[in-house]
Short mmCIF file of C-alpha atoms and ligand atoms in Angstrom, two decimals:
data_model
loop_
_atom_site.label_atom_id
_atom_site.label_comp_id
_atom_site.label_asym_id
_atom_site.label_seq_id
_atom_site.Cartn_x
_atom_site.Cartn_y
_atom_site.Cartn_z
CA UNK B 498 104.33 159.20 119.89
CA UNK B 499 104.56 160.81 116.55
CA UNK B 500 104.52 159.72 113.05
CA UNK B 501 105.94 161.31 110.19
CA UNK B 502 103.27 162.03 107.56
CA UNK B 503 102.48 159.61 105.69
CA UNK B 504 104.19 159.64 102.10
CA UNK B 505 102.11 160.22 98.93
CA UNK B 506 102.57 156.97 96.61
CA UNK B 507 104.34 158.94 94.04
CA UNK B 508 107.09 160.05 96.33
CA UNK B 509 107.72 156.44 97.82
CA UNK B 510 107.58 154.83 94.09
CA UNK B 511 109.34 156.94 92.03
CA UNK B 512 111.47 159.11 93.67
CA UNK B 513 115.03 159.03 92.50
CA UNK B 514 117.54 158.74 95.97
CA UNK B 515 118.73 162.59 94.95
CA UNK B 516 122.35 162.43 93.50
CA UNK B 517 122.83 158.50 93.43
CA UNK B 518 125.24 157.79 91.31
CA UNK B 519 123.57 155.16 90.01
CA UNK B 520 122.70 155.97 86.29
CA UNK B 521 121.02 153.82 83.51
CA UNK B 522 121.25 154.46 79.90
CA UNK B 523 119.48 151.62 78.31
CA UNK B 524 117.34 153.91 76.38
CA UNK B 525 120.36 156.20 75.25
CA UNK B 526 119.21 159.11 78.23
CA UNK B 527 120.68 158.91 81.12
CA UNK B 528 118.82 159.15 84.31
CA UNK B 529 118.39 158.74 88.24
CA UNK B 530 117.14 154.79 89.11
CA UNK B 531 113.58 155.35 90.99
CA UNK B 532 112.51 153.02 93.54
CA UNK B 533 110.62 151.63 90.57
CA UNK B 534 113.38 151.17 88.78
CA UNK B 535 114.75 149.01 91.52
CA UNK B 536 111.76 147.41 92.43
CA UNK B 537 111.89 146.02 88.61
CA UNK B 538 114.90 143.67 89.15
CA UNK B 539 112.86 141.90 92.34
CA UNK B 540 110.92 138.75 90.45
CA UNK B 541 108.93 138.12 93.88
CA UNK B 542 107.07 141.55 93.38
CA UNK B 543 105.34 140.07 89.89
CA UNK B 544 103.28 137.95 92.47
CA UNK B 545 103.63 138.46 95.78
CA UNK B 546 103.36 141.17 98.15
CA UNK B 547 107.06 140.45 99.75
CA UNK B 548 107.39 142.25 103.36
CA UNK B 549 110.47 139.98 105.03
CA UNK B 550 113.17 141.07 104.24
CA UNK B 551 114.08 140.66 108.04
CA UNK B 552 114.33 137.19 107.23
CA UNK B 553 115.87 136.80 104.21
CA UNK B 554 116.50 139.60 101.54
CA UNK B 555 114.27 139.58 98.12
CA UNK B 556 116.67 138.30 95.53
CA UNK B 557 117.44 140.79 92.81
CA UNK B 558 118.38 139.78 89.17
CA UNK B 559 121.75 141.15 89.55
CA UNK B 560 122.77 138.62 92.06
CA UNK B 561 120.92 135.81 90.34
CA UNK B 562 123.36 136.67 87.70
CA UNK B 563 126.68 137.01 89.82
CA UNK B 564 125.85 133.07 90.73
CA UNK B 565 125.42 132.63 87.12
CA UNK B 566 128.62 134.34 86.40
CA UNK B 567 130.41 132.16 89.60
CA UNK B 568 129.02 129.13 87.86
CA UNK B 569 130.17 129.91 84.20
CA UNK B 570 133.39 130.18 85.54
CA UNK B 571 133.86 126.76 87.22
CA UNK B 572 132.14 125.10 84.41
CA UNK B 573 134.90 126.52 81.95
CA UNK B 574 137.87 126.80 84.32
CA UNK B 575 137.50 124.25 86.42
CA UNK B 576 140.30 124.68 89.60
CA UNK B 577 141.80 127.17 87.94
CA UNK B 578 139.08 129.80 88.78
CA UNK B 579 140.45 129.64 92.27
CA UNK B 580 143.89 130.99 91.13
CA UNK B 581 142.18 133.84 89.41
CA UNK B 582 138.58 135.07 89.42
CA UNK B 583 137.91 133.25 92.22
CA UNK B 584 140.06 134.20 94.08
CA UNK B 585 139.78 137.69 93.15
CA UNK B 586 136.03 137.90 94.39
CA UNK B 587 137.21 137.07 97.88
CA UNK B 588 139.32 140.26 98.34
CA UNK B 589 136.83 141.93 96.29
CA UNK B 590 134.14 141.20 98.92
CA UNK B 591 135.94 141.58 102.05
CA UNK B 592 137.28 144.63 100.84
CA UNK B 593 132.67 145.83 99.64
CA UNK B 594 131.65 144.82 103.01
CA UNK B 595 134.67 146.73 105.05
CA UNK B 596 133.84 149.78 103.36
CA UNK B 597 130.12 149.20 104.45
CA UNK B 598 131.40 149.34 107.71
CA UNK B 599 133.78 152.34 107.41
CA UNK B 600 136.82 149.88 108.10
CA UNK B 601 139.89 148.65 105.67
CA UNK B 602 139.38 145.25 103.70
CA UNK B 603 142.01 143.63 106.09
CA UNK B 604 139.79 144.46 108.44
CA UNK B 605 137.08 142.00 107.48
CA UNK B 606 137.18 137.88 107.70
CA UNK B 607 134.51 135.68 105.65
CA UNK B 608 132.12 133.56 107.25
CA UNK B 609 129.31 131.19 105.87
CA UNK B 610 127.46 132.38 108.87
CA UNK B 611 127.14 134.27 111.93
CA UNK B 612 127.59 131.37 113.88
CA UNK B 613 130.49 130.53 112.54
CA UNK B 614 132.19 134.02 113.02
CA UNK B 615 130.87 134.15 116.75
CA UNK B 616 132.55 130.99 117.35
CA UNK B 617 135.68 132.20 116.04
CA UNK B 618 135.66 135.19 118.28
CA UNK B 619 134.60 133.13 121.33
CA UNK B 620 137.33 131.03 120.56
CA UNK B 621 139.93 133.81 121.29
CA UNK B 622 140.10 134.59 124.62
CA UNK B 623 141.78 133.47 127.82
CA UNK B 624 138.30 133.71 130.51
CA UNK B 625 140.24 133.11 133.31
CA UNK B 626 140.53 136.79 134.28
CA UNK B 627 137.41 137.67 132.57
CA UNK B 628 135.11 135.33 132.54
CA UNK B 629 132.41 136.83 131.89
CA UNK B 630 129.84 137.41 128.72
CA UNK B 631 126.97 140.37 129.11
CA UNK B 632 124.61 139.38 126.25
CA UNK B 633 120.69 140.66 126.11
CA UNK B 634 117.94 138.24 126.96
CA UNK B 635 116.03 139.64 123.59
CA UNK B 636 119.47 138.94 121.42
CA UNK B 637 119.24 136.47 119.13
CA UNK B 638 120.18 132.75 120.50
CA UNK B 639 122.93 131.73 118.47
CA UNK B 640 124.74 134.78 120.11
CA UNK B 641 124.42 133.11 123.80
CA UNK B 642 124.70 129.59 122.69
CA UNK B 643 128.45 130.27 121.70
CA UNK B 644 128.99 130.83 125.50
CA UNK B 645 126.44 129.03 127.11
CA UNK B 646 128.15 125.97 125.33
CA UNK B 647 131.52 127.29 127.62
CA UNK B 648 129.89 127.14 131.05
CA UNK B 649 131.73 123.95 131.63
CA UNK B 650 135.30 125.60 131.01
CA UNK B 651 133.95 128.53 133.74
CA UNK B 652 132.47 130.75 131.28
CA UNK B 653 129.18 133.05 132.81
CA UNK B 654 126.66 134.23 130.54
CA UNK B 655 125.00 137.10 132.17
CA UNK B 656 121.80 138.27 130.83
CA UNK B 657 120.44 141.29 130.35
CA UNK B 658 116.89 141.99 130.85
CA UNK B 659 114.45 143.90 128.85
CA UNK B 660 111.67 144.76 130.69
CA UNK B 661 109.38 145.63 127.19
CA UNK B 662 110.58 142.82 125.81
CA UNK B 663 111.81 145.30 122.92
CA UNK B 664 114.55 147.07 123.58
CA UNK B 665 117.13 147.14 126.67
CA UNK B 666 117.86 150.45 128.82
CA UNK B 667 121.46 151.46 128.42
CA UNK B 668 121.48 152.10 132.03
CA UNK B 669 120.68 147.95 132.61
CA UNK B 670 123.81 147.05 130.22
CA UNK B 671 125.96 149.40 132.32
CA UNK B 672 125.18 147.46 136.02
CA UNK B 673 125.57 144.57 133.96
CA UNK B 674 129.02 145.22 132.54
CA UNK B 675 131.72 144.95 135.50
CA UNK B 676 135.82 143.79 136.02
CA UNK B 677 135.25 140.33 134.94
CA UNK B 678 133.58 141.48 132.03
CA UNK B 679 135.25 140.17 128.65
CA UNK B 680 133.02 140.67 126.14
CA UNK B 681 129.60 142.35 125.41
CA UNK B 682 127.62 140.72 123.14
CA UNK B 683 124.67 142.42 121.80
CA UNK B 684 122.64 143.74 118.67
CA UNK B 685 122.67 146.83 116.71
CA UNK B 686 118.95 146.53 115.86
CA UNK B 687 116.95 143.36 118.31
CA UNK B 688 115.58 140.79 116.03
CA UNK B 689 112.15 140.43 117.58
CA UNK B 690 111.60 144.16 117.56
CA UNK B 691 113.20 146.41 115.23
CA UNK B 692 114.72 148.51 117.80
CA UNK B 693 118.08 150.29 117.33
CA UNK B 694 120.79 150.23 119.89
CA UNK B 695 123.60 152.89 120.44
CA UNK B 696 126.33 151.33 119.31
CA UNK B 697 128.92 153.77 120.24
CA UNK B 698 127.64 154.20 124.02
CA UNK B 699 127.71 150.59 124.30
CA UNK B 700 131.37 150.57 123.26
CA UNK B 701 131.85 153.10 125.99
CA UNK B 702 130.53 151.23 128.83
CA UNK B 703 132.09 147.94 127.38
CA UNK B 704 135.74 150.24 127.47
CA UNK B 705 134.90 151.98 130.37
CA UNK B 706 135.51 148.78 132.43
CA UNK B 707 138.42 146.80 130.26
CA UNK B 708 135.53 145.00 128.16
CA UNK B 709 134.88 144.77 124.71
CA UNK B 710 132.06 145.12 122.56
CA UNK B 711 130.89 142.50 120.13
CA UNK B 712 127.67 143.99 117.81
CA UNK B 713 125.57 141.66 115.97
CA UNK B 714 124.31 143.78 113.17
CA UNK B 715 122.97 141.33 111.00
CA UNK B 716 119.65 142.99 111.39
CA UNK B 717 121.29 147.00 110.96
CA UNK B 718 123.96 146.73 108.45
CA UNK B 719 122.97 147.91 104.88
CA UNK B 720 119.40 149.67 106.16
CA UNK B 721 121.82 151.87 108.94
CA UNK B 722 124.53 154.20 108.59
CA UNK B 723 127.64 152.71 110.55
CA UNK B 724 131.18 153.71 111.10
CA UNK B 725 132.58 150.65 112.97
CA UNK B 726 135.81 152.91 113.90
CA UNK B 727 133.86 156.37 115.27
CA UNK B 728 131.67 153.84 117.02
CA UNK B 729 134.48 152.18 118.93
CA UNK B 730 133.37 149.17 118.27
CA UNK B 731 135.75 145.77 118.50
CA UNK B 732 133.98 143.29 116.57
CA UNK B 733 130.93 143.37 114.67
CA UNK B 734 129.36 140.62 112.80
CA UNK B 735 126.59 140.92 109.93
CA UNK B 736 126.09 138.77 106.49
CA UNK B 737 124.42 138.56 102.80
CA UNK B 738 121.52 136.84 104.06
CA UNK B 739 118.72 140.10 104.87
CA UNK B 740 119.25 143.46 104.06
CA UNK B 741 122.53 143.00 102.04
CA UNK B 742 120.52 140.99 99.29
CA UNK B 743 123.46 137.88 99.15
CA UNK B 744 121.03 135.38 100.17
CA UNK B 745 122.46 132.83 102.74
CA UNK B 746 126.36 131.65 103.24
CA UNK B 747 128.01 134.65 103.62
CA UNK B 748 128.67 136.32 106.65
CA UNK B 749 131.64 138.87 107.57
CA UNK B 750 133.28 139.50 110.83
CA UNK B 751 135.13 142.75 111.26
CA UNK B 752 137.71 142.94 113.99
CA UNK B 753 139.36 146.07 115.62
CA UNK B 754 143.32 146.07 114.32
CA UNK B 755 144.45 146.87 118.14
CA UNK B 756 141.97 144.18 119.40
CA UNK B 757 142.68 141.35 117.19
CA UNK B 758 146.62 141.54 117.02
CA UNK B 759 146.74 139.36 120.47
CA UNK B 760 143.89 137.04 119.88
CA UNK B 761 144.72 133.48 118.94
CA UNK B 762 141.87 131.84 117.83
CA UNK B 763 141.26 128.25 118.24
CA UNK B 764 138.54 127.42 115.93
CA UNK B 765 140.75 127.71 113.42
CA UNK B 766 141.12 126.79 109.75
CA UNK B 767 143.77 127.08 106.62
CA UNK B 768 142.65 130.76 105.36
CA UNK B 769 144.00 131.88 108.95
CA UNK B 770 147.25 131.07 107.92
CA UNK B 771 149.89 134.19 107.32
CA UNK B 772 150.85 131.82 104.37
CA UNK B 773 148.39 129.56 103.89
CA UNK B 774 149.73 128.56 100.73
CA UNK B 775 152.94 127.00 102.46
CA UNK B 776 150.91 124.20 103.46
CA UNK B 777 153.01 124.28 106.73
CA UNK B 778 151.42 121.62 108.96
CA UNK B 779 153.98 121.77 111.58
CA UNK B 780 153.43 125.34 112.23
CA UNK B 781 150.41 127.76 112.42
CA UNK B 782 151.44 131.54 112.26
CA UNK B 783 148.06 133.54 112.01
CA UNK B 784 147.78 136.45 109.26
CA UNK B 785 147.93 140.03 111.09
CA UNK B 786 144.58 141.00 109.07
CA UNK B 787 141.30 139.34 110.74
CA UNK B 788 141.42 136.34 107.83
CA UNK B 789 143.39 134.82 111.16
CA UNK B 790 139.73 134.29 112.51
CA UNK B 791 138.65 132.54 109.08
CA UNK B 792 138.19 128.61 108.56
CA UNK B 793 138.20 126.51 105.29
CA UNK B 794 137.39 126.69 101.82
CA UNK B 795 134.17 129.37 101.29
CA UNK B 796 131.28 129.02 99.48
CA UNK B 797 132.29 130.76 96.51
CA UNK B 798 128.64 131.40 94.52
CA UNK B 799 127.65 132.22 98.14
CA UNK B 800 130.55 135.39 97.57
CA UNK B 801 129.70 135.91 94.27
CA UNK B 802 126.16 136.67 95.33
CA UNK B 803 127.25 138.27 98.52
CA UNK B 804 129.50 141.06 96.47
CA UNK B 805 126.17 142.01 94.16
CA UNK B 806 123.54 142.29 97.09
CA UNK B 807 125.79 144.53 98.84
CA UNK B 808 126.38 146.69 95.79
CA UNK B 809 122.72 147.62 95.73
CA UNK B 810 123.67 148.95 99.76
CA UNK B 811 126.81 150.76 98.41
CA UNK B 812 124.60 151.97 94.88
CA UNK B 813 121.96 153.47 97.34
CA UNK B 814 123.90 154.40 100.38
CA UNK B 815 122.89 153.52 103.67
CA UNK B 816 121.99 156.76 104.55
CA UNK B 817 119.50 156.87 101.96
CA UNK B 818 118.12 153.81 102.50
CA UNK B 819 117.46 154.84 106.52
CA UNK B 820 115.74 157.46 105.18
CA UNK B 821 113.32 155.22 102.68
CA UNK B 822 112.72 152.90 105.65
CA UNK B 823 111.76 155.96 108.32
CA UNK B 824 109.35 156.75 105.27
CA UNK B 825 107.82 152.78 104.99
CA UNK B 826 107.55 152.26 108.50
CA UNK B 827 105.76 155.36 109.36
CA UNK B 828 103.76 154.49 106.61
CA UNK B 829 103.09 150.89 108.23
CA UNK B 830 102.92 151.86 111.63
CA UNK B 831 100.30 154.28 110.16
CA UNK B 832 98.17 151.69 108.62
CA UNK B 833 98.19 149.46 111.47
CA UNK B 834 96.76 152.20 113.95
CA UNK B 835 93.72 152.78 111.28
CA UNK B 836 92.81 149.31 111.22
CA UNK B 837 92.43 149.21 114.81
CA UNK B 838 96.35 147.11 115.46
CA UNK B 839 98.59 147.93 117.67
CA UNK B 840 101.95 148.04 116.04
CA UNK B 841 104.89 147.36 119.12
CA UNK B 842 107.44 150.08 119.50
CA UNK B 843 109.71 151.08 121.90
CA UNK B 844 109.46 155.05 121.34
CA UNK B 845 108.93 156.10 117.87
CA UNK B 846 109.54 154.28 114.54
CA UNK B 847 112.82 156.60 114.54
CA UNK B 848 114.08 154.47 117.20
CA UNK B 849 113.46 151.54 115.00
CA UNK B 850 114.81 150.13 111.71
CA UNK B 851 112.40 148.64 108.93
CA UNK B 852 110.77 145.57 111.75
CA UNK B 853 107.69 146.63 112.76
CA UNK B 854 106.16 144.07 115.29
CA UNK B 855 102.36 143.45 115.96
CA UNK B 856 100.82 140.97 118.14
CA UNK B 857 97.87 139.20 117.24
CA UNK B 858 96.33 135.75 118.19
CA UNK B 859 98.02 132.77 116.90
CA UNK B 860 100.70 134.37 115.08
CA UNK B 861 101.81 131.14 112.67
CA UNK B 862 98.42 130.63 111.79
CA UNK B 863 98.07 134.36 110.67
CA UNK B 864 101.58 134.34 108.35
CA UNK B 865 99.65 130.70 106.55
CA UNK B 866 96.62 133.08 106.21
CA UNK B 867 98.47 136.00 104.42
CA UNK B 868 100.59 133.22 102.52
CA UNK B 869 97.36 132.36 101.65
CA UNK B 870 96.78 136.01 99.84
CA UNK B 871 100.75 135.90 98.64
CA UNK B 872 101.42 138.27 101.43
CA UNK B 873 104.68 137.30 102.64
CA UNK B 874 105.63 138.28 105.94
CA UNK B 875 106.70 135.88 109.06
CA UNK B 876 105.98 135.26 113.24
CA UNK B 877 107.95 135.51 115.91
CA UNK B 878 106.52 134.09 119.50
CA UNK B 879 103.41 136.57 120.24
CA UNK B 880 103.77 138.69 116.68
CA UNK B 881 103.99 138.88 113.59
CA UNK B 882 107.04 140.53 111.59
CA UNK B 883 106.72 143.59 108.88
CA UNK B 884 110.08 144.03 107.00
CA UNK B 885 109.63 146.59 104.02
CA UNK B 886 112.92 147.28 102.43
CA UNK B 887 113.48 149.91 99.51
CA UNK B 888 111.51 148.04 97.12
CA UNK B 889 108.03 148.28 98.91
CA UNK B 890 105.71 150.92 98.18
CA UNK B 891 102.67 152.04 100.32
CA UNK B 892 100.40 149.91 98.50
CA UNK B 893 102.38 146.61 99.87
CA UNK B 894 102.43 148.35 102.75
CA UNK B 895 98.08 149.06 102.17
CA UNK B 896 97.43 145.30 100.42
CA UNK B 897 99.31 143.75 103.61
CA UNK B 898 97.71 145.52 106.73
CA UNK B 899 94.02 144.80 104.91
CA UNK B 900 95.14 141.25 105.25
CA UNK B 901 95.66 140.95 108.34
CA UNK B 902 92.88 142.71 108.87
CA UNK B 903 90.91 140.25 107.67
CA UNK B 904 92.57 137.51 109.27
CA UNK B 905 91.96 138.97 112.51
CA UNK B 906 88.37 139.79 112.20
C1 PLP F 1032 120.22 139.21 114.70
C2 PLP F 1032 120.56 137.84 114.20
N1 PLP F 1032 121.72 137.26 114.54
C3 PLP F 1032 122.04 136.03 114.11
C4 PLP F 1032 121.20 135.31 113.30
C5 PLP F 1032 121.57 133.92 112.87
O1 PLP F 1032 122.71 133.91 112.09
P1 PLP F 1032 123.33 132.60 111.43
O2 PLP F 1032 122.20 131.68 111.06
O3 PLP F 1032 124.07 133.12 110.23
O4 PLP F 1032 124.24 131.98 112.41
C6 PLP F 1032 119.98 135.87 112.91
C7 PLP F 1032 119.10 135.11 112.00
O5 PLP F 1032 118.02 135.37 111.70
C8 PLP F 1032 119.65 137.17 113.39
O6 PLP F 1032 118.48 137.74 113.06
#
């Protein structure tokens, strides 16, 4: 397997992501943000050596400051921030994470959580014909529980196998995938490993026999390039909560305009209304956007914070930012080999995004030990979790792997 050579300290700190838009002028020049520059408005860094952003996203002072903003506006509005500001932010968001996704703001419905949105979707269909859900065994649970919980109504889950226990062969979804197929149900990028998935074949085996393809890219979206429509993929779900920098209660479901036009959801709420504002009780006519998946009232500061994370994404670009995290987790995996770990990949570290698994005894035991050092990283059964995100540098990356080091000598 090959690694990319590792990047000099200087590059990974303070190089400027070439032609970002993203001026500052605070001193009266105007110049390029570095990494630095970013890594600045990330309080943790002042004391801790913060590597999970898998789990939850570092929060950045411009989002501390949109929930300051949310709040300043309740506090001297009152109700009457829904009718204008508030409001406002909704459309504003649906319409930051659509273009994320290379889709149209009516494109996108607001969750305030994954769950939520999968529910919604599973809600949809008729099974009868098609009663079947293809979903990986390394996916993350809350995907299968939606139709696990549906077994009783005739629902089958069938599971996918991966034989590494990272990643899952296309060739295994396609025997999987058959007539009575409804829905695939998979990730973009596996939680427990970091590995990437082709979305678009996926879609293709999904269409190739009448099913559709469901993508949970909560772990992909922001640190990948992705163009929901070239993909061909019907509904993908993803959220604020880890590399879009919102922090939790915000998730978004995008649906496919030709898919969702005959879906009736039944897990169903007021903001699916065509006119919710009608208050008719006697009759519910869903919008023709994807809102008709959405429920109640949302979280507002949770949208509020959503909307600044995911400008940092749009400020960046994805395509950037895949490129910063090829960089750190060649780096990592690097690091890892010389202190005598064994890093988990399936393939290269091109075939994964910024999770970098590595098993090591009593994996709880050795996050509490690096907690112990304000190394913050997390476990998963059998490993422990690396996340660096754009505002690591190598010495994180250094100050982190000499931890556990230590913790497993
Ligand atoms: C890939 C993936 N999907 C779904 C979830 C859970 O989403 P939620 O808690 O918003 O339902 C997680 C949480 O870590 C995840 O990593």
């Amino acid at each position: 397997m090959s690694v990319r050579p590792r990047p000099t300290t200087a590059e990974l700190a303070g190089q400027p992501p070439a032609g970002a838009p993203n001026q500052i002028g605070a001193d009266g020049t105007q110049r390029l943000k570095s990494w630095a520059d970013y890594r600045s408005e990330f309080p943790v860094f002042k004391d801790a050596t913060y590597l999970n952003s898998c789990s939850l996203g570092a929060l950045g002072t411009p989002v501390r400051r949109a929930i300051e903003r949310c709040l300043d506006l309740w506090s001297s509005m009152g109700a009457s921030a829904w009718y204008g500001p508030w409001w406002e932010e909704l459309g504003a968001l649906r319409g930051s994470a659509a273009r994320l996704l290379g889709a149209g703001g009516e494109d996108v419905a607001l969750f305030p959580s994954i769950t939520a949105a999968l529910s919604a979707v599973g809600s949809a269909f008729d099974y009868r014909q098609r009663p079947r859900v293809v979903i990986a065994d390394i996916d993350f649970p809350t995907v299968s529980y939606q139709w696990l919980a549906k077994r009783p109504r005739g629902v089958e889950v069938v599971f996918v196998h991966s034989p590494d226990g990272l990643t899952v062969p296309l060739e295994a979804f396609e025997r999987a995938i058959d007539e009575r197929t409804q829905l695939v149900a998979t990730s973009h990028v596996y939680f427990q490993s970091g590995a990437i998935q082709d979305a678009a074949a996926l879609a293709r085996l999904a269409h190739a026999r009448g099913a559709l393809l469901l993508l949970d890219a909560y772990q992909s979206a922001g640190q990948l390039p992705l163009d929901v429509r070239a993909a061909g993929v019907d509904f993908l779900v993803t959220g604020g909560l880890k590399w879009l920098l919102g922090g939790p209660g915000i998730a978004f479901l995008y649906a496919r305009p030709e898919v969702r036009a005959a879906l009736r959801p039944e897990v169903v709420g007021w903001f699916a209304h065509r006119n919710q504002f009608a208050f008719d009780i006697t009759h519910l006519e869903y919008a023709d956007d994807t809102r008709r998946f959405e429920g109640g009232t949302p979280a507002i500061a949770a949208v509020f914070a959503g909307r600044a994370g995911l400008e940092y994404v749009h400020e960046i670009t994805p395509a950037r930012l895949r490129a910063r995290q090829v960089e750190l987790a060649s780096a990592l995996v690097e690091a890892l080999r010389g202190a005598g770990l064994s890093p988990r990949l399936a393939g290269t570290v091109q075939a994964h995004a910024g999770i970098i698994t590595v098993p090591v005894p009593d994996p709880p035991a050795a996050v509490q030990a690096l907690a112990r050092e304000r190394v913050i990283i997390d476990s998963r059964p059998g490993v422990v979790r690396f996340s660096p995100y754009f505002y690591n540098t190598v010495e994180d990356i250094d100050r982190a792997v000499a931890a556990l080091r230590r913790y497993v000598r």
